[in-house]
PDB file of C-alpha atoms in Angstrom:
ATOM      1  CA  UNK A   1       7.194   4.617  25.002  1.00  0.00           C
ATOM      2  CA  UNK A   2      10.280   2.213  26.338  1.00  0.00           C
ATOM      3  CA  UNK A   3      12.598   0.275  23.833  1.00  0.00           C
ATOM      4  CA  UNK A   4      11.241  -2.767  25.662  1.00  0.00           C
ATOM      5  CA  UNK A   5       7.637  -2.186  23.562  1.00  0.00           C
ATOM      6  CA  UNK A   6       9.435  -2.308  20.506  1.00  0.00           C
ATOM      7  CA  UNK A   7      11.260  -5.028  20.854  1.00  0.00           C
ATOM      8  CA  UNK A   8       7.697  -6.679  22.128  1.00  0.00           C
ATOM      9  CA  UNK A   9       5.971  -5.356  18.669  1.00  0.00           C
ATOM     10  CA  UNK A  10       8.862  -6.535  16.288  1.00  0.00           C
ATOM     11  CA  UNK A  11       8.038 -10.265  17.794  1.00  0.00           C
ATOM     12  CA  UNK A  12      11.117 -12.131  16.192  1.00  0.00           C
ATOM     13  CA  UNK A  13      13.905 -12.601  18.856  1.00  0.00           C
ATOM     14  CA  UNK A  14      17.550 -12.302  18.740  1.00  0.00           C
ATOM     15  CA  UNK A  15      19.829 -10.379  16.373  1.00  0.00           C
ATOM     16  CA  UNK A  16      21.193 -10.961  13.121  1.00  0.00           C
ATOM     17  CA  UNK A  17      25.447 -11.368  13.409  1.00  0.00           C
ATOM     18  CA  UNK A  18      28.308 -11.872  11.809  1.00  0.00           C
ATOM     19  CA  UNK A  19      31.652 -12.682  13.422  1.00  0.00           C
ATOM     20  CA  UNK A  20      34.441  -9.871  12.544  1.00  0.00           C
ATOM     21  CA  UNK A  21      36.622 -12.405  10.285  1.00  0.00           C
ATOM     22  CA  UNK A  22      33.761 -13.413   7.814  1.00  0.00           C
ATOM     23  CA  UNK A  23      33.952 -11.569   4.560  1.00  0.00           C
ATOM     24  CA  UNK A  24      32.224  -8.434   3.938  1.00  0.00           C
ATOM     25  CA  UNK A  25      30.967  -9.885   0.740  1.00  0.00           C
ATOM     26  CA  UNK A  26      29.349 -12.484   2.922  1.00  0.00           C
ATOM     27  CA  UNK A  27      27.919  -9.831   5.114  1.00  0.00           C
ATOM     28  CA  UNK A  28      26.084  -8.288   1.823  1.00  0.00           C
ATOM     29  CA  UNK A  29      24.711 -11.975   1.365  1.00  0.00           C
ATOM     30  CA  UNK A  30      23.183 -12.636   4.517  1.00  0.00           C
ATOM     31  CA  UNK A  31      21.812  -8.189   4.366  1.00  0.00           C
ATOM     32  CA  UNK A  32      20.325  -9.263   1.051  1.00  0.00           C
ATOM     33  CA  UNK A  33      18.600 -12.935   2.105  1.00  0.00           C
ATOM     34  CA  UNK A  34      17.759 -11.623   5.244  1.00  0.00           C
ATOM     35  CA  UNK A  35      16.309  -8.147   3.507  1.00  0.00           C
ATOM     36  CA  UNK A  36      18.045  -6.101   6.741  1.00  0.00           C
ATOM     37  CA  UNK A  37      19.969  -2.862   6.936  1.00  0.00           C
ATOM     38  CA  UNK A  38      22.706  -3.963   9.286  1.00  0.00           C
ATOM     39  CA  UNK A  39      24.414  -6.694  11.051  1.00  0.00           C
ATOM     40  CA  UNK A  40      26.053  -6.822  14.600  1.00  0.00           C
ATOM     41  CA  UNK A  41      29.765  -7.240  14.347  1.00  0.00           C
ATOM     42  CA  UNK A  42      30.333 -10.122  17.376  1.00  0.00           C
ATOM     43  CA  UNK A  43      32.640 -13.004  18.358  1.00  0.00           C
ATOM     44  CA  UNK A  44      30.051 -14.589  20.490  1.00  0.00           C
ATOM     45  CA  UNK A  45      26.916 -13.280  19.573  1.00  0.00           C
ATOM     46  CA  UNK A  46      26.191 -11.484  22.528  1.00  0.00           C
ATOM     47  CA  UNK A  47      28.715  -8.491  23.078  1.00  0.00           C
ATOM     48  CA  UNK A  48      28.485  -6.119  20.302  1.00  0.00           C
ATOM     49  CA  UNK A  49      31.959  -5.602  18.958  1.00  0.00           C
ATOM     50  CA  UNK A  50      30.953  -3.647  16.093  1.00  0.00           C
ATOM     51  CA  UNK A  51      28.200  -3.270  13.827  1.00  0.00           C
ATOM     52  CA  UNK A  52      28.231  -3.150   9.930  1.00  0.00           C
ATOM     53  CA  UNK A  53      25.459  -1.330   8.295  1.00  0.00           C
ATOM     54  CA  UNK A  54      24.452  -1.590   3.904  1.00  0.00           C
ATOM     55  CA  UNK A  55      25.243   1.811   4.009  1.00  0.00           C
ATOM     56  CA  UNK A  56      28.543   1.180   4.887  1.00  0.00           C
ATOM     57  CA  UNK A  57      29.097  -1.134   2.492  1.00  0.00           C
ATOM     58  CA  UNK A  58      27.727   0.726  -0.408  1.00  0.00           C
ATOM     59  CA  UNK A  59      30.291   3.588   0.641  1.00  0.00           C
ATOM     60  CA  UNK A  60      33.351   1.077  -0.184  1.00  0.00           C
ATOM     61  CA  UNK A  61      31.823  -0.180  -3.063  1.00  0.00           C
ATOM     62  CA  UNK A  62      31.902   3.630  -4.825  1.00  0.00           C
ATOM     63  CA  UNK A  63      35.075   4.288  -3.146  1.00  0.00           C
ATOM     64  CA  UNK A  64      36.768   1.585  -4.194  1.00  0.00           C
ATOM     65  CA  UNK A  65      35.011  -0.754  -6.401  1.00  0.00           C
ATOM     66  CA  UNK A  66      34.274  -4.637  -5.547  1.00  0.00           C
ATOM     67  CA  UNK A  67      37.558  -5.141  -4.377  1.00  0.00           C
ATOM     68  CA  UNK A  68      36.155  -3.820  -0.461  1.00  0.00           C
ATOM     69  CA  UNK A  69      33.771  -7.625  -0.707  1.00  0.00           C
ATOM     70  CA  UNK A  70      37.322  -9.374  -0.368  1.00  0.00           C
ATOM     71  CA  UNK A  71      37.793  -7.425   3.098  1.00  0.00           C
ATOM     72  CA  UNK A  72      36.995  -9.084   6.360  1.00  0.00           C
ATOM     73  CA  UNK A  73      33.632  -7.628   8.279  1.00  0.00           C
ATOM     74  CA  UNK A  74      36.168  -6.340  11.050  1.00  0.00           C
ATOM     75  CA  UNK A  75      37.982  -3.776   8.662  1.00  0.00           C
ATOM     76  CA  UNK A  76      35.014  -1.713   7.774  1.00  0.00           C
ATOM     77  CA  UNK A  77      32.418  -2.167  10.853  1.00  0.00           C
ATOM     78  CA  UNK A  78      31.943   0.604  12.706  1.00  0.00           C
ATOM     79  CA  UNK A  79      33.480   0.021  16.221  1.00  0.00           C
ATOM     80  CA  UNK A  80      32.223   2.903  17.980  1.00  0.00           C
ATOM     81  CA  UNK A  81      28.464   1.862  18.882  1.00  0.00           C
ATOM     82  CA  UNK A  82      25.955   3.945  20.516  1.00  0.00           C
ATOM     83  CA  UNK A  83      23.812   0.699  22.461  1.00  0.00           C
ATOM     84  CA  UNK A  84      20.416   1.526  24.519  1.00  0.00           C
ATOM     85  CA  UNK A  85      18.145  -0.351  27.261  1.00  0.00           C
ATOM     86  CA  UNK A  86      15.232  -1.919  27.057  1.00  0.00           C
ATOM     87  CA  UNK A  87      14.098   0.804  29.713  1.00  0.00           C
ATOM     88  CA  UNK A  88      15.358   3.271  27.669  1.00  0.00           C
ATOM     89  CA  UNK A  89      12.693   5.841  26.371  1.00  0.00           C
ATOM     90  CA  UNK A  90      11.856   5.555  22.572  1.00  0.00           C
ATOM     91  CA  UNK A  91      12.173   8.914  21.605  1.00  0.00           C
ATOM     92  CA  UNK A  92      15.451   9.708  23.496  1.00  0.00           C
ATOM     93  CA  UNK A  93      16.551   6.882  21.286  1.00  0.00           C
ATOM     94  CA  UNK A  94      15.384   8.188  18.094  1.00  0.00           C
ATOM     95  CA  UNK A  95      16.805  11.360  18.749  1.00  0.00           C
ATOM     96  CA  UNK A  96      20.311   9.987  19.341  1.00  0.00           C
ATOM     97  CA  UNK A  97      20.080   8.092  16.018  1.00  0.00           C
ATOM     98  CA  UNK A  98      19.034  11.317  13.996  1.00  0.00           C
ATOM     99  CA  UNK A  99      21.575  13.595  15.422  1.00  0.00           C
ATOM    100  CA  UNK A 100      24.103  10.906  15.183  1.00  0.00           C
ATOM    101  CA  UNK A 101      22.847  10.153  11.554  1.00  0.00           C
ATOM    102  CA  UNK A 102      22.695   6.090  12.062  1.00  0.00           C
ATOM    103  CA  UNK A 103      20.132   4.205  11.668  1.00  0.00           C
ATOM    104  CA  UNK A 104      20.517   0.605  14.041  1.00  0.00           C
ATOM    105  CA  UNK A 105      20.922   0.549  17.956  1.00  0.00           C
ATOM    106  CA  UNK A 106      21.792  -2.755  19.716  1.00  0.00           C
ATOM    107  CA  UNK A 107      19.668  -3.075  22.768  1.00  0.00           C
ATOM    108  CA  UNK A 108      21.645  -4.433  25.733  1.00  0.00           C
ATOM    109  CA  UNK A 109      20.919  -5.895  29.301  1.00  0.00           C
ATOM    110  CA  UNK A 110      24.177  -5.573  30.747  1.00  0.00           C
ATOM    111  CA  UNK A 111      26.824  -6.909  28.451  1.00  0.00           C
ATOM    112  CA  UNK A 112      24.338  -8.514  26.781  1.00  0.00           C
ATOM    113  CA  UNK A 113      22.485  -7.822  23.964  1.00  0.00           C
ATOM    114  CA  UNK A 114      19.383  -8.556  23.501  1.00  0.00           C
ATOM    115  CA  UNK A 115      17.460  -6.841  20.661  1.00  0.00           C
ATOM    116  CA  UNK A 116      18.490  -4.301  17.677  1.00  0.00           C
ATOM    117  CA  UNK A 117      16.002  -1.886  16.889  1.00  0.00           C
ATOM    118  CA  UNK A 118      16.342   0.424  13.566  1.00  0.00           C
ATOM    119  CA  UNK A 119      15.116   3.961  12.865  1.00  0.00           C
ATOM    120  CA  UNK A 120      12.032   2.334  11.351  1.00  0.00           C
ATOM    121  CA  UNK A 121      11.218   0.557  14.234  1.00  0.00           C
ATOM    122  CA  UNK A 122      10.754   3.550  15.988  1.00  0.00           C
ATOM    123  CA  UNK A 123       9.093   5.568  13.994  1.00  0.00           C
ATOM    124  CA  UNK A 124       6.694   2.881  13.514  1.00  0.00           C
ATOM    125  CA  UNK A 125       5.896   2.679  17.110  1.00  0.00           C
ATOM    126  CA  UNK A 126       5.677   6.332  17.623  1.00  0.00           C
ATOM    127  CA  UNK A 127       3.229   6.900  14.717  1.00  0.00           C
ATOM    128  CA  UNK A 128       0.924   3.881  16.111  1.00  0.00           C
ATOM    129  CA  UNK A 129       1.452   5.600  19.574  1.00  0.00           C
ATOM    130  CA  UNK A 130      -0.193   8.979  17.875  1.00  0.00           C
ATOM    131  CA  UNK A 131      -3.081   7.127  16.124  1.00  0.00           C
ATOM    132  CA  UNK A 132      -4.190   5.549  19.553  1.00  0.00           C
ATOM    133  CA  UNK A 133      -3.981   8.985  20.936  1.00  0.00           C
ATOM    134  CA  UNK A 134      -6.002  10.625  18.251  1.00  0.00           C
ATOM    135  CA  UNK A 135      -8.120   8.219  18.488  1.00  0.00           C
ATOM    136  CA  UNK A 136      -8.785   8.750  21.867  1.00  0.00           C
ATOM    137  CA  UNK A 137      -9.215  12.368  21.384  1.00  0.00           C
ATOM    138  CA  UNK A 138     -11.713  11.863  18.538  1.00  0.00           C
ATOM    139  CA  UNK A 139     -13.832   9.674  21.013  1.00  0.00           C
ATOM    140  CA  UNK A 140     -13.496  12.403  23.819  1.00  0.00           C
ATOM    141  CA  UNK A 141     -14.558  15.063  21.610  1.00  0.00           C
ATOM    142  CA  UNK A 142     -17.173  12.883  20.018  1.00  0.00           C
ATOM    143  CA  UNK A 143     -18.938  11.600  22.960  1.00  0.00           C
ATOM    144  CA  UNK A 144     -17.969   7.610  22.329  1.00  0.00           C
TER     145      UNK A 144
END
């Protein structure tokens, strides 16, 4: 299965951002209204520059209390981003993000982006990919 079908499944368009000088306490806002695990770090809300995940946040918070909400997004994003392509194969993707133990991938065309697909994503499509498949193999076996 290609990232593209994902992207197709999840239906809504774009990617939630925040620009790197907004507050990280606004960042745990928009996660909570928007009930998301992570926003793209970006200055024009198409190059990733970083992304900031709930989990990251959380860290801070029992490292070092609510004062880490007063900190700008850019000072606790993480800037090193693993990014895919639509073309990409799913499970190469979901592999990456287990071994690399993160859960959010920005999808680019080019220096674009264009999508951000989570662990869940994935492992939605790939268990709806092995129910049409056993379902197939029911029918073989069952004559239908």
């Amino acid at each position: 299965m290609k990232v593209q079908k994902i992207l197709e499944s999840k239906g809504a368009p774009g990617v939630a951002t925040i620009a790197p000088d907004a507050s990280v306490a606004d960042a745990a806002r928009i996660l909570s209204e928007r009930r998301i695990g992570a926003l793209v770090v970006s200055r024009d809300g198409e190059a990733p520059d970083g992304i900031l995940s709930e989990r990251d946040i959380v860290r801070e918070l029992g490292r070092r209390g609510p004062v880490c909400l007063d900190d700008l997004v850019e000072e606790m994003m993480t800037r090193t981003l693993t990014c895919c392509e639509a073309e990409d194969n799913a499970e190469t993707v979901l592999t990456q993000m287990t071994e690399g133990r993160f859960r959010h991938v920005p999808v680019m065309d080019g220096k674009k982006m264009i999508g951000l697909i989570s662990i869940g994503d994935v492992v939605k499509a790939r268990l709806a990919e092995l129910r049409m498949e056993r379902d197939a193999l029911e029918g073989m076996v069952m004559g239908y």
